[in-house]
CSV table of C-alpha atoms in Angstrom, one decimal:
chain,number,residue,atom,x,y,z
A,1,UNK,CA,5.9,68.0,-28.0
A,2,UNK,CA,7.3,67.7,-32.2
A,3,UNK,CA,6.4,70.1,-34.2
A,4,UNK,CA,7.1,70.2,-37.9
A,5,UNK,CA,6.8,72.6,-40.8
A,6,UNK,CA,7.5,72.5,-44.7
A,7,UNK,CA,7.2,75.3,-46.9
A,8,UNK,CA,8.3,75.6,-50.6
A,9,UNK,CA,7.3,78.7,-52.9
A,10,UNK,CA,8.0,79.9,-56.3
A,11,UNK,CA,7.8,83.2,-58.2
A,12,UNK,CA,7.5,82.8,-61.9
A,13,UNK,CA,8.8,85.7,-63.9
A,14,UNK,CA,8.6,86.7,-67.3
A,15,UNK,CA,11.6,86.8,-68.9
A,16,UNK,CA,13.7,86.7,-65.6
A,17,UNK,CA,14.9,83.6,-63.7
A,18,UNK,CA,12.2,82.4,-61.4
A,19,UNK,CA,12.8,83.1,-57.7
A,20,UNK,CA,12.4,79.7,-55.4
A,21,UNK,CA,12.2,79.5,-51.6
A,22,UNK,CA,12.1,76.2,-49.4
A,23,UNK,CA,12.4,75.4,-45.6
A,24,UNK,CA,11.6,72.6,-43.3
A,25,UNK,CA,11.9,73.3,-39.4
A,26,UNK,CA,10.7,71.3,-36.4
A,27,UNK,CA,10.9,71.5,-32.5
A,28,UNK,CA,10.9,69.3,-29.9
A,29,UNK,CA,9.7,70.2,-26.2
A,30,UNK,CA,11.5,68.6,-23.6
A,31,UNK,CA,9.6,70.2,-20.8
A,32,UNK,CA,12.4,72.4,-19.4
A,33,UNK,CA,13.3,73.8,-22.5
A,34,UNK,CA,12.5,73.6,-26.1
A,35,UNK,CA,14.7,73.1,-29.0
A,36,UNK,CA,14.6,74.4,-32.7
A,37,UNK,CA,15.8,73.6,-35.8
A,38,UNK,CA,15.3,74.9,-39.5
A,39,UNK,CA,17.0,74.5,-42.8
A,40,UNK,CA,16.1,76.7,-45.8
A,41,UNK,CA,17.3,77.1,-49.1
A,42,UNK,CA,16.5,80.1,-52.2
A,43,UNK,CA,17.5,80.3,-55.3
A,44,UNK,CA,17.7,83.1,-58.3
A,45,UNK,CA,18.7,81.2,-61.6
A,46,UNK,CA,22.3,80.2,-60.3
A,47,UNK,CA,22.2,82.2,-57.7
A,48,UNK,CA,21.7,80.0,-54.0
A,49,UNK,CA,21.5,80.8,-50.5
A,50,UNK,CA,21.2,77.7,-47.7
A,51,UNK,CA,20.8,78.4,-44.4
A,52,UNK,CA,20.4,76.7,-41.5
A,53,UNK,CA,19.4,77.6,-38.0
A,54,UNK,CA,19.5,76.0,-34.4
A,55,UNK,CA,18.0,77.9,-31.1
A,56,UNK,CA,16.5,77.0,-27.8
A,57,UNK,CA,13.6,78.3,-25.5
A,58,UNK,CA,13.8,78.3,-21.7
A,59,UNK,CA,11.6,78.8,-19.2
A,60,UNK,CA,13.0,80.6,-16.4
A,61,UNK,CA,10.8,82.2,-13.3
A,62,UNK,CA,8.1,84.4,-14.6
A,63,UNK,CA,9.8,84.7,-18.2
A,64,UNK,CA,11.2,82.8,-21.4
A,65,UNK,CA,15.0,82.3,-22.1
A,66,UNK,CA,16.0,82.7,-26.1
A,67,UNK,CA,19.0,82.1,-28.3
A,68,UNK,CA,19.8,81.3,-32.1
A,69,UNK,CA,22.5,81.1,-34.1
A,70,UNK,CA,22.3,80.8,-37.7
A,71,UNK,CA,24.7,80.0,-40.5
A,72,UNK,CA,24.7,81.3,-43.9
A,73,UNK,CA,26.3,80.2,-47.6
A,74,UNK,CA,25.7,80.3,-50.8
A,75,UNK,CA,27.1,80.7,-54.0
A,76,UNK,CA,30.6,80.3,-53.2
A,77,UNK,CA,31.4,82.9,-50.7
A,78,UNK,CA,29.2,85.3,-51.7
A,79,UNK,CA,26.1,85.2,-49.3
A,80,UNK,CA,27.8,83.8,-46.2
A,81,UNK,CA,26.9,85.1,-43.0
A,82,UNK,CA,26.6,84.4,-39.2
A,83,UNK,CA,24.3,85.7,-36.5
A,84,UNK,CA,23.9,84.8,-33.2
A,85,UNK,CA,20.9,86.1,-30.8
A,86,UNK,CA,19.6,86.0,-27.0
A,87,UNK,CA,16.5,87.1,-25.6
A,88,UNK,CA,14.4,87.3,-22.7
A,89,UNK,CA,10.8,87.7,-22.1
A,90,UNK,CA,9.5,88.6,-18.9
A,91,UNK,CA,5.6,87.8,-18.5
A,92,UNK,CA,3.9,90.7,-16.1
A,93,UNK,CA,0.6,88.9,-16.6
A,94,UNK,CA,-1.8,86.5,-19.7
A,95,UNK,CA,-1.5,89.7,-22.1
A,96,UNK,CA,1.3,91.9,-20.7
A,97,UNK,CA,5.5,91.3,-21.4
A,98,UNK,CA,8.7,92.5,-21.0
A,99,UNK,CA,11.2,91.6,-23.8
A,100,UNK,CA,15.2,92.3,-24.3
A,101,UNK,CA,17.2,90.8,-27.1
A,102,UNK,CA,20.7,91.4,-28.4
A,103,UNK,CA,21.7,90.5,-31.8
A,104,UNK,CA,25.1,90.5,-34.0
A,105,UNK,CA,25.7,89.6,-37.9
A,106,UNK,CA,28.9,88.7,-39.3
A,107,UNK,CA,29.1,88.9,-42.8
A,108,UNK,CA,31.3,87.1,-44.0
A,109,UNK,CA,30.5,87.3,-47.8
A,110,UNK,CA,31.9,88.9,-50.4
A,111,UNK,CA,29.0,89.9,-52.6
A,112,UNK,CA,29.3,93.7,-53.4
A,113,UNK,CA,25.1,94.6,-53.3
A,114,UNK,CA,22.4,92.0,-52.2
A,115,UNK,CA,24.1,90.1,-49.5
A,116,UNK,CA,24.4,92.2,-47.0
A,117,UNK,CA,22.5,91.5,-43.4
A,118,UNK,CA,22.1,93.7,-40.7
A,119,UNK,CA,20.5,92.7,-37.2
A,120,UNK,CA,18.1,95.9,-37.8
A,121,UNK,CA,17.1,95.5,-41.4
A,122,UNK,CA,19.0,98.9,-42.5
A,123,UNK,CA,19.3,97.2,-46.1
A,124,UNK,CA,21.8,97.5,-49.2
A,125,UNK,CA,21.8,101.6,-48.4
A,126,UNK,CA,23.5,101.7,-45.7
A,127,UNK,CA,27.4,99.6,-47.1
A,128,UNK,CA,29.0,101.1,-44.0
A,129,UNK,CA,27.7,99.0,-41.5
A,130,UNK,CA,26.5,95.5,-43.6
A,131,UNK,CA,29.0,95.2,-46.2
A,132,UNK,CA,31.5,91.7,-46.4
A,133,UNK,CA,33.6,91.2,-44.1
A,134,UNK,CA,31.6,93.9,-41.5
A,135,UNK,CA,29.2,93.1,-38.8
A,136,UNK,CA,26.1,95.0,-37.4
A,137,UNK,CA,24.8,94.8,-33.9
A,138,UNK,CA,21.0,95.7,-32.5
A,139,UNK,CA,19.7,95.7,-29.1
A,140,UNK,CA,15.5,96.4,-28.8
A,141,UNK,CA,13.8,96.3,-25.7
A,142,UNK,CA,10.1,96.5,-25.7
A,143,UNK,CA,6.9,96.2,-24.1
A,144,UNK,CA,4.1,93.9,-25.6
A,145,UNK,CA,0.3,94.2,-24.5
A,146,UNK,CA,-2.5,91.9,-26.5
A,147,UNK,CA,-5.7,93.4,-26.1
């Protein structure tokens, strides 16, 4: 029912302050539901980011229960940001699913490029929607089919 991971990597680069990235995370099954945890932390010469992230899967009927939250800081204000999610999966049989999740990112950082998070990945190019202070919002529903 415990599962835990540990990951640490590095990108050395000439001339240019190595890039660093390390997380541990476990779960724990309790049988009617499943709890998550993680903690991560990168770094860009003085440049840091920690972030730290609780969620929980339920089963419920024919289908799976999901929600997160994670926090966000770093280098004073800079990189701070928080997003909360919920999902549901709907199992129509072994290889076919239904899925639905709503997500929303505050950012809450003051960076001016590089820190910006949106809940669709729309990136640095779009400052309108992801820029401090500004949230983003994304809904996807899907089908899934493993062949």
């Amino acid at each position: 029912p415990v599962n835990v991971a540990v990951a640490y990597g590095r990108t050395d680069r000439d001339r240019l302050a190595d890039f660093i990235d390390m997380n541990a995370g476990a779960s724990f099954n309790l049988g009617f539901m499943t709890l998550i945890a993680r903690y991560g932390k990168t770094e860009l010469g003085s440049i840091e980011q920690t972030n730290a992230q609780f969620g929980a899967t339920v089963p419920l009927g024919a289908g799976t229960f999901k929600a997160s939250y994670i926090k966000a800081s770093g280098t004073g204000s800079a990189f701070d940001a928080t997003l909360i999610a919920v999902g549901y999966v709907y199992d129509l049989s072994k290889r076919t699913a239904l899925y639905t999740t709503f997500s929303r990112v505050n950012n809450d950082g003051t960076a001016a490029a590089g820190a910006r998070f949106t809940a669709g990945g729309a990136g640095p190019a779009f400052p309108a929607v992801n820029g401090g202070g500004l949230t983003s919002t994304g809904y996807e529903f899907g089908l899934r089919h493993s062949f």
